[in-house]
Amino acid sequence: MKLIPRRARALWNRARKGLREWLLARLNAIDARQFASYFEEALEAYNIEVKDRVVVDIGADWGSTSLYFLARGARKVIAFDRVEPRLQVKGIEWHGLWNGSYVPGDILKVDCEGCECSADPSLFLQYETSLVAVHRFTACYSALAGFLREHGCAKVFTTKDGLEEVYLCKKKREVG
């Protein structure tokens, strides 16, 4: 058995890692489209441009929607979730649990099975565009859904089981 020089082995390992990440990203793009389908419908129906925007992804899970936003041209995705990030892709900045406070960005996506209750609802109106999933099993469901409707957010999706509704909020542009 021949010993491979250390430098050649390092180059091979780097190339293999790059290939693995490239393949993972391509394979996950299919899942990302499936998991992000209702966000995609809302973005297209309301003509929301993701290209060159910073997206804050609350409830990113393993990164499917984060990857979807990158595929649509987002400059960067700031992702939050309680699980250890499983998808390491350039452009996704991972954080742990979201504390309900404002995170600088252009577009906000919230789908975190209850953590939407930890935020002041007016936070969702501070972004250029917000996509907020509100879950019926949470204590804040009625109040939050009512607040979003009162402030001009459109309900753009309801799951088949009726347990989750997604609202789209667009920041009102100042005229003048």
PDB file of C-alpha atoms in Angstrom:
ATOM      1  CA  MET A   1       0.000   0.000   0.000  1.00  0.00           C
ATOM      2  CA  LYS A   2       1.348   3.382  -1.014  1.00  0.00           C
ATOM      3  CA  LEU A   3       1.244   6.255   1.412  1.00  0.00           C
ATOM      4  CA  ILE A   4      -0.410   9.347  -0.028  1.00  0.00           C
ATOM      5  CA  PRO A   5       1.501  12.530   0.773  1.00  0.00           C
ATOM      6  CA  ARG A   6      -0.199  14.638   3.460  1.00  0.00           C
ATOM      7  CA  ARG A   7      -0.849  17.592   1.104  1.00  0.00           C
ATOM      8  CA  ALA A   8      -2.517  15.402  -1.527  1.00  0.00           C
ATOM      9  CA  ARG A   9      -4.672  13.775   1.140  1.00  0.00           C
ATOM     10  CA  ALA A  10      -5.708  17.200   2.482  1.00  0.00           C
ATOM     11  CA  LEU A  11      -6.644  18.357  -1.042  1.00  0.00           C
ATOM     12  CA  TRP A  12      -8.623  15.157  -1.616  1.00  0.00           C
ATOM     13  CA  ASN A  13     -10.508  15.552   1.690  1.00  0.00           C
ATOM     14  CA  ARG A  14     -11.315  19.198   0.917  1.00  0.00           C
ATOM     15  CA  ALA A  15     -12.581  18.293  -2.569  1.00  0.00           C
ATOM     16  CA  ARG A  16     -14.646  15.422  -1.156  1.00  0.00           C
ATOM     17  CA  LYS A  17     -16.185  17.706   1.490  1.00  0.00           C
ATOM     18  CA  GLY A  18     -17.014  20.319  -1.158  1.00  0.00           C
ATOM     19  CA  LEU A  19     -18.598  17.683  -3.375  1.00  0.00           C
ATOM     20  CA  ARG A  20     -20.624  16.333  -0.440  1.00  0.00           C
ATOM     21  CA  GLU A  21     -21.930  19.819   0.421  1.00  0.00           C
ATOM     22  CA  TRP A  22     -22.747  20.502  -3.239  1.00  0.00           C
ATOM     23  CA  LEU A  23     -24.664  17.206  -3.539  1.00  0.00           C
ATOM     24  CA  LEU A  24     -26.451  17.776  -0.237  1.00  0.00           C
ATOM     25  CA  ALA A  25     -27.518  21.231  -1.361  1.00  0.00           C
ATOM     26  CA  ARG A  26     -28.823  19.877  -4.691  1.00  0.00           C
ATOM     27  CA  LEU A  27     -30.703  17.019  -3.043  1.00  0.00           C
ATOM     28  CA  ASN A  28     -32.087  19.245  -0.321  1.00  0.00           C
ATOM     29  CA  ALA A  29     -33.283  21.775  -2.907  1.00  0.00           C
ATOM     30  CA  ILE A  30     -36.017  19.279  -3.817  1.00  0.00           C
ATOM     31  CA  ASP A  31     -37.063  18.942  -0.170  1.00  0.00           C
ATOM     32  CA  ALA A  32     -36.731  22.693   0.324  1.00  0.00           C
ATOM     33  CA  ARG A  33     -39.231  23.305  -2.476  1.00  0.00           C
ATOM     34  CA  GLN A  34     -41.648  20.810  -0.951  1.00  0.00           C
ATOM     35  CA  PHE A  35     -41.338  22.172   2.598  1.00  0.00           C
ATOM     36  CA  ALA A  36     -41.361  25.794   1.449  1.00  0.00           C
ATOM     37  CA  SER A  37     -44.272  25.431  -0.974  1.00  0.00           C
ATOM     38  CA  TYR A  38     -46.691  27.664   0.887  1.00  0.00           C
ATOM     39  CA  PHE A  39     -44.026  30.328   1.392  1.00  0.00           C
ATOM     40  CA  GLU A  40     -43.246  30.138  -2.324  1.00  0.00           C
ATOM     41  CA  GLU A  41     -46.912  30.559  -3.226  1.00  0.00           C
ATOM     42  CA  ALA A  42     -47.173  33.630  -0.998  1.00  0.00           C
ATOM     43  CA  LEU A  43     -43.969  35.179  -2.336  1.00  0.00           C
ATOM     44  CA  GLU A  44     -45.051  34.716  -5.936  1.00  0.00           C
ATOM     45  CA  ALA A  45     -48.690  35.703  -5.440  1.00  0.00           C
ATOM     46  CA  TYR A  46     -47.689  38.949  -3.724  1.00  0.00           C
ATOM     47  CA  ASN A  47     -44.665  39.623  -5.970  1.00  0.00           C
ATOM     48  CA  ILE A  48     -42.098  39.639  -3.156  1.00  0.00           C
ATOM     49  CA  GLU A  49     -38.491  39.780  -4.255  1.00  0.00           C
ATOM     50  CA  VAL A  50     -36.028  37.750  -2.172  1.00  0.00           C
ATOM     51  CA  LYS A  51     -32.971  38.440  -4.343  1.00  0.00           C
ATOM     52  CA  ASP A  52     -30.209  40.319  -2.471  1.00  0.00           C
ATOM     53  CA  ARG A  53     -32.290  40.479   0.730  1.00  0.00           C
ATOM     54  CA  VAL A  54     -31.393  39.301   4.229  1.00  0.00           C
ATOM     55  CA  VAL A  55     -33.919  36.717   5.401  1.00  0.00           C
ATOM     56  CA  VAL A  56     -34.483  35.945   9.086  1.00  0.00           C
ATOM     57  CA  ASP A  57     -35.704  32.328   9.330  1.00  0.00           C
ATOM     58  CA  ILE A  58     -37.265  31.599  12.725  1.00  0.00           C
ATOM     59  CA  GLY A  59     -37.969  27.883  13.040  1.00  0.00           C
ATOM     60  CA  ALA A  60     -35.438  26.848  10.410  1.00  0.00           C
ATOM     61  CA  ASP A  61     -35.362  23.183  11.540  1.00  0.00           C
ATOM     62  CA  TRP A  62     -32.653  21.497   9.427  1.00  0.00           C
ATOM     63  CA  GLY A  63     -32.507  24.350   6.898  1.00  0.00           C
ATOM     64  CA  SER A  64     -35.012  23.507   4.163  1.00  0.00           C
ATOM     65  CA  THR A  65     -36.613  26.950   3.960  1.00  0.00           C
ATOM     66  CA  SER A  66     -33.259  28.653   4.539  1.00  0.00           C
ATOM     67  CA  LEU A  67     -31.912  26.764   1.551  1.00  0.00           C
ATOM     68  CA  TYR A  68     -35.007  27.698  -0.454  1.00  0.00           C
ATOM     69  CA  PHE A  69     -34.463  31.411   0.266  1.00  0.00           C
ATOM     70  CA  LEU A  70     -30.808  31.116  -0.781  1.00  0.00           C
ATOM     71  CA  ALA A  71     -31.910  29.402  -4.000  1.00  0.00           C
ATOM     72  CA  ARG A  72     -34.192  32.395  -4.674  1.00  0.00           C
ATOM     73  CA  GLY A  73     -31.191  34.704  -4.382  1.00  0.00           C
ATOM     74  CA  ALA A  74     -31.187  35.834  -0.745  1.00  0.00           C
ATOM     75  CA  ARG A  75     -27.907  37.503   0.149  1.00  0.00           C
ATOM     76  CA  LYS A  76     -27.894  35.832   3.560  1.00  0.00           C
ATOM     77  CA  VAL A  77     -30.201  33.812   5.816  1.00  0.00           C
ATOM     78  CA  ILE A  78     -30.059  34.195   9.587  1.00  0.00           C
ATOM     79  CA  ALA A  79     -31.531  30.918  10.845  1.00  0.00           C
ATOM     80  CA  PHE A  80     -32.832  30.088  14.333  1.00  0.00           C
ATOM     81  CA  ASP A  81     -33.893  26.726  15.699  1.00  0.00           C
ATOM     82  CA  ARG A  82     -33.645  24.609  18.826  1.00  0.00           C
ATOM     83  CA  VAL A  83     -32.109  21.685  16.960  1.00  0.00           C
ATOM     84  CA  GLU A  84     -28.446  21.487  16.070  1.00  0.00           C
ATOM     85  CA  PRO A  85     -28.093  22.747  12.488  1.00  0.00           C
ATOM     86  CA  ARG A  86     -27.797  19.855  10.081  1.00  0.00           C
ATOM     87  CA  LEU A  87     -27.272  21.776   6.874  1.00  0.00           C
ATOM     88  CA  GLN A  88     -24.013  23.689   6.699  1.00  0.00           C
ATOM     89  CA  VAL A  89     -24.151  25.828   3.578  1.00  0.00           C
ATOM     90  CA  LYS A  90     -22.415  29.108   2.829  1.00  0.00           C
ATOM     91  CA  GLY A  91     -24.937  31.898   3.279  1.00  0.00           C
ATOM     92  CA  ILE A  92     -26.796  30.402   6.264  1.00  0.00           C
ATOM     93  CA  GLU A  93     -25.802  31.842   9.640  1.00  0.00           C
ATOM     94  CA  TRP A  94     -27.072  29.493  12.373  1.00  0.00           C
ATOM     95  CA  HIS A  95     -28.250  30.501  15.858  1.00  0.00           C
ATOM     96  CA  GLY A  96     -29.984  28.587  18.655  1.00  0.00           C
ATOM     97  CA  LEU A  97     -33.373  29.421  20.085  1.00  0.00           C
ATOM     98  CA  TRP A  98     -34.937  32.726  19.114  1.00  0.00           C
ATOM     99  CA  ASN A  99     -35.759  34.942  22.110  1.00  0.00           C
ATOM    100  CA  GLY A 100     -38.630  36.830  20.462  1.00  0.00           C
ATOM    101  CA  SER A 101     -36.662  40.003  19.766  1.00  0.00           C
ATOM    102  CA  TYR A 102     -36.016  41.904  16.544  1.00  0.00           C
ATOM    103  CA  VAL A 103     -33.204  40.564  14.344  1.00  0.00           C
ATOM    104  CA  PRO A 104     -32.023  42.949  11.600  1.00  0.00           C
ATOM    105  CA  GLY A 105     -33.106  41.800   8.148  1.00  0.00           C
ATOM    106  CA  ASP A 106     -35.434  42.508   5.245  1.00  0.00           C
ATOM    107  CA  ILE A 107     -37.729  39.467   5.224  1.00  0.00           C
ATOM    108  CA  LEU A 108     -38.941  37.508   8.241  1.00  0.00           C
ATOM    109  CA  LYS A 109     -40.220  33.931   8.125  1.00  0.00           C
ATOM    110  CA  VAL A 110     -41.629  32.511  11.369  1.00  0.00           C
ATOM    111  CA  ASP A 111     -42.749  28.881  11.627  1.00  0.00           C
ATOM    112  CA  CYS A 112     -41.722  27.608  15.027  1.00  0.00           C
ATOM    113  CA  GLU A 113     -44.704  25.770  16.565  1.00  0.00           C
ATOM    114  CA  GLY A 114     -45.441  28.227  19.339  1.00  0.00           C
ATOM    115  CA  CYS A 115     -42.467  30.565  19.652  1.00  0.00           C
ATOM    116  CA  GLU A 116     -44.503  33.149  17.739  1.00  0.00           C
ATOM    117  CA  CYS A 117     -46.206  33.786  21.111  1.00  0.00           C
ATOM    118  CA  SER A 118     -42.935  34.983  22.686  1.00  0.00           C
ATOM    119  CA  ALA A 119     -42.722  38.055  20.441  1.00  0.00           C
ATOM    120  CA  ASP A 120     -44.491  41.375  20.629  1.00  0.00           C
ATOM    121  CA  PRO A 121     -46.858  41.117  17.618  1.00  0.00           C
ATOM    122  CA  SER A 122     -45.791  44.536  16.350  1.00  0.00           C
ATOM    123  CA  LEU A 123     -42.373  42.978  15.642  1.00  0.00           C
ATOM    124  CA  PHE A 124     -43.877  41.196  12.627  1.00  0.00           C
ATOM    125  CA  LEU A 125     -44.758  44.573  11.099  1.00  0.00           C
ATOM    126  CA  GLN A 126     -41.189  45.936  11.282  1.00  0.00           C
ATOM    127  CA  TYR A 127     -39.885  43.945   8.305  1.00  0.00           C
ATOM    128  CA  GLU A 128     -40.265  44.721   4.611  1.00  0.00           C
ATOM    129  CA  THR A 129     -42.170  41.433   4.421  1.00  0.00           C
ATOM    130  CA  SER A 130     -43.100  38.903   7.098  1.00  0.00           C
ATOM    131  CA  LEU A 131     -44.473  35.393   6.670  1.00  0.00           C
ATOM    132  CA  VAL A 132     -45.838  34.298  10.037  1.00  0.00           C
ATOM    133  CA  ALA A 133     -47.211  30.828  10.725  1.00  0.00           C
ATOM    134  CA  VAL A 134     -49.721  30.947  13.573  1.00  0.00           C
ATOM    135  CA  HIS A 135     -50.589  27.630  15.216  1.00  0.00           C
ATOM    136  CA  ARG A 136     -54.094  26.916  16.553  1.00  0.00           C
ATOM    137  CA  PHE A 137     -52.793  24.880  19.493  1.00  0.00           C
ATOM    138  CA  THR A 138     -51.000  27.902  21.015  1.00  0.00           C
ATOM    139  CA  ALA A 139     -52.468  30.124  23.704  1.00  0.00           C
ATOM    140  CA  CYS A 140     -51.840  33.217  21.571  1.00  0.00           C
ATOM    141  CA  TYR A 141     -53.576  31.945  18.415  1.00  0.00           C
ATOM    142  CA  SER A 142     -56.741  34.099  18.531  1.00  0.00           C
ATOM    143  CA  ALA A 143     -55.024  37.259  19.700  1.00  0.00           C
ATOM    144  CA  LEU A 144     -52.113  36.993  17.248  1.00  0.00           C
ATOM    145  CA  ALA A 145     -54.232  36.024  14.234  1.00  0.00           C
ATOM    146  CA  GLY A 146     -56.620  38.880  15.080  1.00  0.00           C
ATOM    147  CA  PHE A 147     -53.750  41.360  15.455  1.00  0.00           C
ATOM    148  CA  LEU A 148     -52.256  40.367  12.104  1.00  0.00           C
ATOM    149  CA  ARG A 149     -55.618  40.672  10.314  1.00  0.00           C
ATOM    150  CA  GLU A 150     -56.315  44.060  11.962  1.00  0.00           C
ATOM    151  CA  HIS A 151     -52.981  45.351  10.691  1.00  0.00           C
ATOM    152  CA  GLY A 152     -53.587  44.386   7.069  1.00  0.00           C
ATOM    153  CA  CYS A 153     -51.774  41.056   6.969  1.00  0.00           C
ATOM    154  CA  ALA A 154     -53.326  38.584   4.540  1.00  0.00           C
ATOM    155  CA  LYS A 155     -53.971  34.952   5.406  1.00  0.00           C
ATOM    156  CA  VAL A 156     -52.235  33.192   2.507  1.00  0.00           C
ATOM    157  CA  PHE A 157     -52.335  29.559   3.569  1.00  0.00           C
ATOM    158  CA  THR A 158     -54.085  27.149   5.920  1.00  0.00           C
ATOM    159  CA  THR A 159     -52.850  23.587   6.370  1.00  0.00           C
ATOM    160  CA  LYS A 160     -55.215  20.764   5.416  1.00  0.00           C
ATOM    161  CA  ASP A 161     -55.704  19.866   9.078  1.00  0.00           C
ATOM    162  CA  GLY A 162     -56.458  23.521   9.886  1.00  0.00           C
ATOM    163  CA  LEU A 163     -53.871  23.668  12.674  1.00  0.00           C
ATOM    164  CA  GLU A 164     -51.632  26.251  11.033  1.00  0.00           C
ATOM    165  CA  GLU A 165     -52.317  29.489   9.194  1.00  0.00           C
ATOM    166  CA  VAL A 166     -49.694  31.583   7.421  1.00  0.00           C
ATOM    167  CA  TYR A 167     -50.069  35.350   7.310  1.00  0.00           C
ATOM    168  CA  LEU A 168     -48.195  37.680   4.995  1.00  0.00           C
ATOM    169  CA  CYS A 169     -47.464  41.193   6.259  1.00  0.00           C
ATOM    170  CA  LYS A 170     -45.912  43.911   4.140  1.00  0.00           C
ATOM    171  CA  LYS A 171     -44.496  47.039   5.705  1.00  0.00           C
ATOM    172  CA  LYS A 172     -46.421  50.093   4.628  1.00  0.00           C
ATOM    173  CA  ARG A 173     -44.231  52.336   2.488  1.00  0.00           C
ATOM    174  CA  GLU A 174     -44.016  55.943   3.558  1.00  0.00           C
ATOM    175  CA  VAL A 175     -45.066  58.355   0.837  1.00  0.00           C
ATOM    176  CA  GLY A 176     -43.235  61.620   0.485  1.00  0.00           C
TER     177      GLY A 176
END
